[in-house]
Amino acid sequence: MIFAFAFFHMQNHKFTKMALLFLTFLCLITSSRAAILNRIGINYGRLGNNLPSPAKSIELLQSMNAGRVKLYDADHEILHLLSGKNIEVAITVANDEISAIASNQHLADQWVYEHVLAHYPSTKIRFVLVGNEVLSSTNTVQDMQIAKDLVPAMRRIKNTIKSQGIRNIKVGTPLAMDMMGTTFPPSNGSFKPEMRELMIPLLKYLNGTRSFFFVDVYPYFAWAESRANNQTGIDLGFALLRSGNMTYTDPQSGLVYTDLLDQMLDSVVYAMAKLGYDDVMLAIAETGWPHEGDSDEFGANKENAAEYNNNLIKKMSATPSNGTPARPGAVIPTFIFSMYDENQKYGPATERHWGLMNPDGSAVYAVNITGKVNPSD
Ligand SMILES: *[C@@H]1O[C@H](CO)[C@@H](O)[C@H](O)[C@H]1NC(C)=O
Ligand SMILES: *[C@@H]1O[C@H](CO)[C@@H](O)[C@H](O)[C@H]1NC(C)=O
Ligand SMILES: *[C@@H]1O[C@H](CO)[C@@H](O)[C@H](O)[C@H]1NC(C)=O
Ligand SMILES: *[C@@H]1O[C@H](CO)[C@@H](O)[C@H](O)[C@H]1NC(C)=O
Ligand SMILES: *[C@@H]1O[C@H](CO)[C@@H](O)[C@H](O)[C@H]1NC(C)=O
């Protein structure tokens, strides 16, 4: 994940402190005919040497009532274990597979046969994500080539899927907020100028296939950055999606914001609109809050992580959907980062502490994925 360097200035801060909600697990048994609307997804990253087995992990996802899971690969064993489960699945083409697939339809066919058709439809694969944060690294010649090959690779993967008559799998690619040049006010959102050339074909492709623009969006990083720069930066409650009294009115659009996540999402909406794409749908590929960090990483604790994730779940699983101020009512598929702490990640301590679950399968803190059931769906 990548820091969102953005400076958010608040106005009209007034809010009453809300008691933290400590919610316990809810294991909702859904009937076979009932589907979960606005399913909450969970990222299942596996860069840890102490993690439960895939079989145990799938059981855990079910007991948590997760509606979707996102994999950073397309692991055969995990996809097999997800067979027959009421969990929608997002799988990922590795960054280093992109250029070969872009240049050769046969390789795209092979990838789709091996990782999609071998498991679909009994495993509910619904998203194929091509690469991860591909546009965040464009420093080397090779990285730049992968960035240029991204849309051609997506197109080839989609061609194969379409040629099989499959219509309920979307092809996308998760991007980090470092693609943004401006995020504030939201109506002033724009991509970095150097991203334009790569962004236009991607938006054209996503719009043309009615797919989602997947973003990794972390209010935590924006808040931590604002706090590091200025003690009176973004209010913590605003970043934690605390519903309260605090609002920010965008002076240009007149839209009223009640949390930082909406501001960040709408900055992307406005950035896309500036390039002529007004209605490409958004999805959140990653969001979350670290429950532990180094001594100088403020705000990374269990209380904040529990509050953010429980507020997020309530917000994103509401029916009808809340959307954002610029997109009222829009459904935004959302994947929480992450299932587990991943102890083999580098960097500051927060990088290794995003997990909802301990290695023994107990909860790091209480989360309540409610999964509202709509029998008519
Ligand atoms: C900190 O942020 C506040 C509110 O945006 C602003 O008024 C103030 O000038 C900033 N201070 C510094 C040192 O940047
Ligand atoms: C979980 O959230 C739902 C909806 O907000 C609520 O009805 C339910 O009581 C909660 N369950 C627990 C165990 O807190
Ligand atoms: C909008 O962003 C640009 C930089 O991209 C900045 O120069 C301008 O001042 C911003 N406008 C507002 C109203 O903040
Ligand atoms: C986006 O897709 C819609 C529906 O297919 C189409 O009408 C519109 O022209 C497209 N927008 C752009 C900028 O290509
Ligand atoms: C907002 O705060 C004011 C004063 O602190 C309070 O009187 C009012 O009821 C609050 N409104 C909401 C919607 O919480």
Coordinates of C-alpha atoms and ligand atoms in Angstrom, one line a residue:
M1 CA 0.0 0.0 0.0
I2 CA 1.1 3.5 -0.7
F3 CA 0.8 6.7 1.3
A4 CA -1.7 9.2 0.0
F5 CA 0.1 12.5 0.3
A6 CA -2.7 14.8 0.6
F7 CA -3.5 17.7 2.8
F8 CA -7.1 18.0 3.9
H9 CA -8.3 21.1 5.6
M10 CA -11.3 20.8 7.8
Q11 CA -14.0 23.3 8.4
N12 CA -17.0 23.4 10.7
H13 CA -15.5 20.9 13.1
K14 CA -17.9 20.2 15.8
F15 CA -18.7 16.9 17.0
T16 CA -19.6 15.1 20.2
K17 CA -17.4 12.2 21.1
M18 CA -19.2 9.0 20.6
A19 CA -18.7 6.0 22.7
L20 CA -16.7 3.3 21.0
L21 CA -18.8 0.5 19.9
F22 CA -17.5 -2.9 21.0
L23 CA -19.2 -5.4 18.8
T24 CA -18.9 -9.0 19.1
F25 CA -18.9 -11.6 16.4
L26 CA -22.1 -12.3 14.6
C27 CA -22.4 -15.6 12.9
L28 CA -25.3 -15.2 10.6
I29 CA -26.5 -18.3 9.0
T30 CA -27.8 -17.4 5.6
S31 CA -30.2 -19.7 3.9
S32 CA -29.2 -21.1 0.6
R33 CA -31.7 -19.0 -1.3
A34 CA -30.7 -15.8 0.4
A35 CA -27.9 -13.7 -0.9
I36 CA -26.0 -11.0 0.8
L37 CA -26.4 -7.5 -0.6
N38 CA -23.4 -5.2 -0.5
R39 CA -21.3 -8.1 0.6
I40 CA -18.2 -7.2 2.6
G41 CA -15.0 -8.6 1.3
I42 CA -11.7 -9.4 3.0
N43 CA -8.2 -9.4 1.5
Y44 CA -6.5 -12.7 2.2
G45 CA -2.8 -11.9 2.0
R46 CA -0.4 -14.6 2.9
L47 CA 3.0 -13.1 3.5
G48 CA 3.3 -14.7 6.9
N49 CA 5.0 -17.8 8.2
N50 CA 2.6 -18.4 11.0
L51 CA -0.7 -18.4 9.2
P52 CA -3.5 -21.0 9.5
S53 CA -3.9 -23.4 6.7
P54 CA -6.0 -22.4 3.7
A55 CA -8.8 -24.8 4.8
K56 CA -8.9 -23.3 8.2
S57 CA -8.8 -19.8 6.7
I58 CA -11.8 -20.5 4.5
E59 CA -13.7 -21.7 7.5
L60 CA -12.8 -18.5 9.3
L61 CA -14.0 -16.4 6.4
Q62 CA -17.3 -18.2 6.6
S63 CA -17.7 -17.9 10.3
M64 CA -16.9 -14.1 10.0
N65 CA -19.8 -13.9 7.5
A66 CA -17.5 -12.5 4.8
G67 CA -19.3 -12.1 1.5
R68 CA -16.2 -11.9 -0.7
V69 CA -12.5 -12.7 -0.5
K70 CA -9.7 -11.2 -2.5
L71 CA -6.6 -13.2 -3.3
Y72 CA -3.2 -11.7 -4.3
D73 CA -2.7 -14.7 -6.6
A74 CA -4.9 -17.4 -8.0
D75 CA -3.9 -20.3 -5.8
H76 CA -5.3 -23.6 -6.9
E77 CA -5.8 -25.1 -3.5
I78 CA -7.6 -22.0 -2.2
L79 CA -9.8 -21.8 -5.2
H80 CA -10.6 -25.4 -4.8
L81 CA -11.5 -25.0 -1.2
L82 CA -13.8 -22.1 -2.1
S83 CA -15.8 -24.3 -4.4
G84 CA -19.5 -24.5 -3.4
K85 CA -19.1 -21.8 -0.8
N86 CA -21.3 -18.7 -0.8
I87 CA -18.2 -16.4 -1.0
E88 CA -17.5 -14.3 -4.1
V89 CA -13.9 -14.4 -5.2
A90 CA -11.4 -11.9 -6.7
I91 CA -8.2 -13.4 -8.0
T92 CA -5.1 -11.6 -9.2
V93 CA -2.7 -11.9 -12.2
A94 CA 0.8 -11.3 -10.9
N95 CA 2.6 -8.1 -12.0
D96 CA 5.3 -10.2 -13.6
E97 CA 2.8 -12.1 -15.8
I98 CA 1.3 -9.0 -17.3
S99 CA 3.7 -8.3 -20.2
A100 CA 3.7 -11.9 -21.5
I101 CA -0.1 -12.0 -21.4
A102 CA -0.4 -8.7 -23.1
S103 CA 1.7 -9.9 -26.1
N104 CA 0.1 -13.3 -26.5
Q105 CA -3.5 -14.3 -26.5
H106 CA -2.6 -18.0 -26.1
L107 CA -0.9 -17.2 -22.7
A108 CA -4.1 -15.3 -21.7
D109 CA -6.2 -18.3 -22.7
Q110 CA -3.9 -20.6 -20.7
W111 CA -4.1 -18.3 -17.6
V112 CA -7.9 -18.2 -17.7
Y113 CA -8.2 -22.0 -18.3
E114 CA -5.9 -22.8 -15.4
H115 CA -7.1 -20.3 -12.9
V116 CA -10.7 -19.5 -13.8
L117 CA -12.3 -22.2 -15.9
A118 CA -10.8 -25.0 -13.7
H119 CA -12.8 -23.6 -10.8
Y120 CA -15.7 -21.6 -12.2
P121 CA -18.7 -21.7 -11.7
S122 CA -18.6 -23.8 -8.5
T123 CA -16.1 -21.3 -7.1
K124 CA -17.8 -18.0 -7.4
I125 CA -15.0 -16.1 -9.2
R126 CA -16.4 -12.6 -9.9
F127 CA -13.3 -10.4 -10.4
V128 CA -10.0 -11.0 -12.2
L129 CA -7.6 -8.3 -11.1
V130 CA -4.7 -7.8 -13.4
G131 CA -1.7 -6.8 -11.3
N132 CA -1.5 -5.0 -8.0
E133 CA -0.7 -1.2 -7.8
V134 CA 1.0 -1.5 -11.2
L135 CA 1.0 2.3 -11.8
S136 CA 2.8 2.9 -8.5
S137 CA 6.1 1.7 -9.8
T138 CA 7.1 3.2 -13.1
N139 CA 10.8 4.0 -12.3
T140 CA 12.5 1.2 -14.2
V141 CA 12.2 0.5 -17.9
Q142 CA 10.7 -2.9 -17.0
D143 CA 8.1 -1.4 -14.6
M144 CA 7.2 1.2 -17.3
Q145 CA 6.7 -1.6 -19.8
I146 CA 4.4 -3.5 -17.4
A147 CA 2.4 -0.3 -16.9
K148 CA 2.0 0.1 -20.7
D149 CA 1.1 -3.6 -21.0
L150 CA -1.6 -3.4 -18.3
V151 CA -4.7 -2.6 -20.5
P152 CA -3.6 -4.9 -23.3
A153 CA -3.3 -7.7 -20.8
M154 CA -6.7 -6.9 -19.3
R155 CA -8.2 -6.9 -22.7
R156 CA -6.8 -10.3 -23.6
I157 CA -7.9 -11.9 -20.2
K158 CA -11.4 -10.4 -20.9
N159 CA -11.4 -11.8 -24.4
T160 CA -10.9 -15.3 -23.2
I161 CA -13.5 -15.0 -20.5
K162 CA -16.0 -13.5 -23.0
S163 CA -15.3 -16.2 -25.5
Q164 CA -16.4 -18.8 -22.9
G165 CA -19.8 -17.0 -22.7
I166 CA -19.1 -15.9 -19.1
R167 CA -20.7 -12.6 -18.2
N168 CA -20.4 -12.3 -14.5
I169 CA -16.7 -11.9 -14.1
K170 CA -15.3 -8.3 -14.3
V171 CA -11.7 -7.5 -15.1
G172 CA -10.1 -4.7 -13.2
T173 CA -6.8 -3.6 -11.7
P174 CA -6.3 -2.1 -8.2
L175 CA -4.5 1.2 -8.1
A176 CA -3.1 3.2 -5.1
M177 CA -3.9 6.8 -4.2
D178 CA -0.4 7.8 -5.2
M179 CA -1.9 8.1 -8.7
M180 CA -3.5 11.3 -7.5
G181 CA -2.0 14.8 -8.0
T182 CA -4.7 16.6 -6.1
T183 CA -7.3 15.2 -3.7
F184 CA -8.6 18.3 -1.9
P185 CA -11.1 19.7 -2.1
P186 CA -12.6 16.5 -3.6
S187 CA -14.0 18.5 -6.5
N188 CA -10.5 19.5 -7.3
G189 CA -9.4 15.9 -7.6
S190 CA -7.0 15.1 -10.4
F191 CA -4.5 12.4 -11.4
K192 CA -0.9 13.2 -11.6
P193 CA -0.1 14.7 -15.0
E194 CA 2.3 11.9 -15.8
M195 CA -0.5 9.4 -15.2
R196 CA -2.8 10.8 -17.9
E197 CA -1.3 8.8 -20.7
L198 CA -1.7 5.5 -18.8
M199 CA -5.0 6.4 -17.2
I200 CA -7.0 7.3 -20.4
P201 CA -6.8 3.9 -22.0
L202 CA -7.6 2.2 -18.6
L203 CA -10.7 4.4 -18.1
K204 CA -11.7 3.8 -21.7
Y205 CA -11.4 0.0 -21.1
L206 CA -13.3 0.1 -17.7
N207 CA -16.0 2.3 -19.1
G208 CA -16.4 0.1 -22.2
T209 CA -16.7 -3.1 -20.2
R210 CA -18.8 -1.6 -17.4
S211 CA -16.1 -2.7 -14.9
F212 CA -15.0 -1.1 -11.7
F213 CA -12.1 1.3 -11.0
F214 CA -10.5 -0.5 -8.0
V215 CA -8.7 1.7 -5.5
D216 CA -6.6 1.1 -2.4
V217 CA -7.8 3.9 -0.2
Y218 CA -6.5 4.4 3.3
P219 CA -7.9 7.3 5.4
Y220 CA -5.3 6.1 8.0
F221 CA -2.4 7.2 5.8
A222 CA -4.0 10.5 4.9
W223 CA -4.7 11.2 8.6
A224 CA -1.3 10.1 9.8
E225 CA 0.4 12.2 7.1
S226 CA -1.7 15.3 8.0
R227 CA -0.9 14.8 11.6
A228 CA 2.8 14.5 11.0
N229 CA 2.8 17.7 9.0
N230 CA 0.5 19.6 11.3
Q231 CA -0.9 18.7 14.7
T232 CA -4.2 20.3 13.8
G233 CA -4.5 18.3 10.6
I234 CA -7.4 16.0 9.9
D235 CA -9.7 15.1 12.8
L236 CA -9.4 11.5 14.0
G237 CA -13.1 11.0 14.2
F238 CA -13.5 12.2 10.6
A239 CA -10.9 9.6 9.5
L240 CA -12.5 6.9 11.6
L241 CA -15.9 7.3 9.8
R242 CA -17.4 8.3 13.2
S243 CA -20.9 9.6 12.4
G244 CA -21.2 12.8 14.3
N245 CA -21.4 16.5 14.0
M246 CA -18.5 17.1 11.8
T247 CA -18.9 18.1 8.2
Y248 CA -16.8 19.6 5.5
T249 CA -18.5 21.4 2.6
D250 CA -16.7 21.4 -0.6
P251 CA -16.6 25.1 -1.7
Q252 CA -16.8 24.3 -5.4
S253 CA -19.4 21.5 -5.5
G254 CA -21.3 22.5 -2.4
L255 CA -21.3 18.8 -1.4
V256 CA -21.3 18.0 2.3
Y257 CA -18.8 15.4 3.6
T258 CA -19.1 13.6 6.8
D259 CA -16.0 11.4 6.6
L260 CA -12.5 11.3 5.0
L261 CA -13.2 8.1 3.0
D262 CA -15.9 9.8 1.0
Q263 CA -13.7 12.7 0.4
M264 CA -10.9 10.5 -1.0
L265 CA -13.3 8.4 -3.1
D266 CA -14.9 11.5 -4.6
S267 CA -11.5 13.0 -5.4
V268 CA -11.1 10.0 -7.7
V269 CA -14.6 10.5 -9.1
Y270 CA -13.7 14.1 -10.0
A271 CA -10.3 13.1 -11.4
M272 CA -12.0 10.6 -13.7
A273 CA -14.6 13.1 -14.8
K274 CA -11.8 15.5 -15.7
L275 CA -10.7 13.0 -18.3
G276 CA -14.2 12.6 -19.6
Y277 CA -15.3 9.6 -17.7
D278 CA -18.3 10.5 -15.5
D279 CA -19.7 7.2 -14.5
V280 CA -17.0 4.5 -14.2
M281 CA -18.0 2.7 -11.0
L282 CA -15.7 2.6 -8.0
A283 CA -14.7 -0.4 -5.9
I284 CA -12.4 -0.4 -2.8
A285 CA -9.7 -3.1 -3.3
E286 CA -8.2 -2.4 0.0
T287 CA -9.0 -0.3 3.1
G288 CA -8.4 -0.7 6.8
W289 CA -6.6 0.5 9.9
P290 CA -3.5 -0.9 11.5
H291 CA -4.0 -2.2 15.1
E292 CA -0.4 -1.8 16.1
G293 CA 2.6 0.2 15.0
D294 CA 6.0 1.6 16.0
S295 CA 6.1 4.1 18.9
D296 CA 6.1 7.0 16.5
E297 CA 3.1 5.7 14.5
F298 CA 0.3 7.4 16.2
G299 CA -3.3 6.2 16.0
A300 CA -2.3 2.6 15.1
N301 CA -4.2 0.7 17.9
K302 CA -6.9 -1.8 18.4
E303 CA -9.6 0.7 19.4
N304 CA -9.1 2.8 16.3
A305 CA -8.9 -0.3 14.0
A306 CA -12.1 -1.7 15.5
E307 CA -13.9 1.6 15.2
Y308 CA -12.8 2.2 11.6
N309 CA -13.6 -1.3 10.4
N310 CA -16.9 -1.6 12.1
N311 CA -18.0 1.8 10.9
L312 CA -16.8 0.9 7.4
I313 CA -18.8 -2.3 7.4
K314 CA -21.9 -0.5 8.5
K315 CA -21.4 2.2 5.9
M316 CA -20.6 -0.1 3.0
S317 CA -23.1 -2.8 3.7
A318 CA -26.1 -0.5 4.1
T319 CA -29.1 -1.2 2.0
P320 CA -30.0 0.8 0.1
S321 CA -26.4 1.9 -0.5
N322 CA -25.1 5.2 0.7
G323 CA -22.7 5.8 -2.1
T324 CA -20.7 9.0 -1.7
P325 CA -21.8 12.7 -1.9
A326 CA -20.9 12.8 -5.6
R327 CA -22.4 9.4 -6.2
P328 CA -25.4 9.0 -3.9
G329 CA -26.7 5.5 -3.8
A330 CA -23.8 4.0 -5.7
V331 CA -22.9 0.4 -4.7
I332 CA -19.1 0.3 -3.9
P333 CA -17.8 -3.3 -3.5
T334 CA -15.3 -3.1 -0.6
F335 CA -12.5 -5.4 0.6
I336 CA -11.1 -4.9 4.0
F337 CA -7.3 -5.2 4.5
S338 CA -6.7 -7.7 5.9
M339 CA -7.5 -11.2 7.1
Y340 CA -4.2 -11.7 9.0
D341 CA -1.2 -9.8 10.2
E342 CA 1.6 -10.6 7.7
N343 CA 4.8 -11.0 9.6
Q344 CA 7.0 -11.3 6.5
K345 CA 6.3 -7.8 5.3
Y346 CA 9.0 -5.1 5.4
G347 CA 8.8 -1.5 6.6
P348 CA 7.4 0.2 9.7
A349 CA 5.5 -2.0 12.2
T350 CA 2.1 -0.9 10.9
E351 CA 2.8 -2.9 7.7
R352 CA 2.7 -6.1 9.7
H353 CA -0.4 -5.3 11.7
W354 CA -3.5 -4.9 9.6
G355 CA -5.0 -8.3 10.5
L356 CA -8.6 -9.0 11.8
M357 CA -7.6 -12.5 12.9
N358 CA -4.8 -14.0 15.0
P359 CA -2.9 -17.1 13.8
D360 CA -5.0 -19.2 16.2
G361 CA -8.2 -18.1 14.5
S362 CA -9.3 -15.8 17.4
A363 CA -10.3 -12.2 16.6
V364 CA -7.6 -9.5 17.1
Y365 CA -10.6 -7.2 18.0
A366 CA -14.3 -7.6 17.6
V367 CA -15.7 -7.0 14.1
N368 CA -19.3 -7.5 13.1
I369 CA -19.9 -8.3 9.5
T370 CA -23.6 -8.1 9.5
G371 CA -24.4 -9.3 6.0
K372 CA -28.0 -8.1 5.7
V373 CA -30.0 -10.7 4.1
N374 CA -32.3 -10.0 1.3
P375 CA -34.5 -13.1 0.6
S376 CA -35.7 -11.7 -2.8
D377 CA -32.2 -11.6 -4.2
Ligands
LIG1 C1 -2.2 23.7 10.3 O1 -3.5 23.5 9.7 C2 -4.4 24.5 10.1 C3 -5.8 24.1 9.5 O2 -5.8 23.7 8.2 C4 -3.9 25.8 9.5 O3 -4.8 26.9 9.8 C5 -2.5 26.1 10.0 O4 -2.0 27.3 9.4 C6 -1.6 24.9 9.7 N1 -0.3 25.2 10.4 C7 0.8 24.9 9.8 C8 2.1 25.2 10.6 O5 0.9 24.5 8.7
LIG2 C1 -24.1 -6.6 14.4 O1 -24.6 -5.5 13.6 C2 -26.0 -5.6 13.3 C3 -26.4 -4.5 12.4 O2 -25.9 -3.3 12.8 C4 -26.8 -5.6 14.7 O3 -28.2 -5.8 14.4 C5 -26.3 -6.8 15.5 O4 -26.9 -6.8 16.8 C6 -24.8 -6.8 15.7 N1 -24.4 -8.0 16.4 C7 -23.6 -8.0 17.4 C8 -23.3 -9.3 18.0 O5 -23.2 -6.9 17.9
LIG3 C1 -6.9 22.9 -7.2 O1 -5.7 22.2 -7.4 C2 -4.7 23.0 -8.0 C3 -3.5 22.1 -8.2 O2 -3.8 21.0 -8.9 C4 -4.4 24.2 -7.2 O3 -3.4 25.0 -7.8 C5 -5.6 24.9 -6.9 O4 -5.4 26.0 -6.0 C6 -6.7 24.1 -6.3 N1 -7.9 24.8 -6.2 C7 -8.6 24.9 -5.0 C8 -9.8 25.6 -5.0 O5 -8.1 24.4 -4.0
LIG4 C1 -18.7 5.3 -21.5 O1 -19.6 4.3 -21.8 C2 -20.9 4.8 -22.1 C3 -21.9 3.6 -22.2 O2 -21.3 2.6 -23.1 C4 -20.9 5.5 -23.4 O3 -22.1 6.0 -23.8 C5 -19.9 6.7 -23.2 O4 -19.7 7.4 -24.4 C6 -18.5 6.2 -22.7 N1 -17.7 7.4 -22.3 C7 -16.6 7.7 -22.9 C8 -15.9 8.9 -22.5 O5 -16.1 7.0 -23.8
LIG5 C1 -24.2 18.7 17.0 O1 -23.6 19.4 18.2 C2 -24.5 20.3 18.8 C3 -23.6 21.0 19.9 O2 -22.5 20.3 20.2 C4 -25.7 19.6 19.4 O3 -26.5 20.5 20.0 C5 -26.4 18.9 18.2 O4 -27.4 18.1 18.7 C6 -25.5 17.9 17.4 N1 -26.1 17.4 16.3 C7 -26.0 16.1 15.9 C8 -26.8 15.8 14.7 O5 -25.3 15.3 16.5

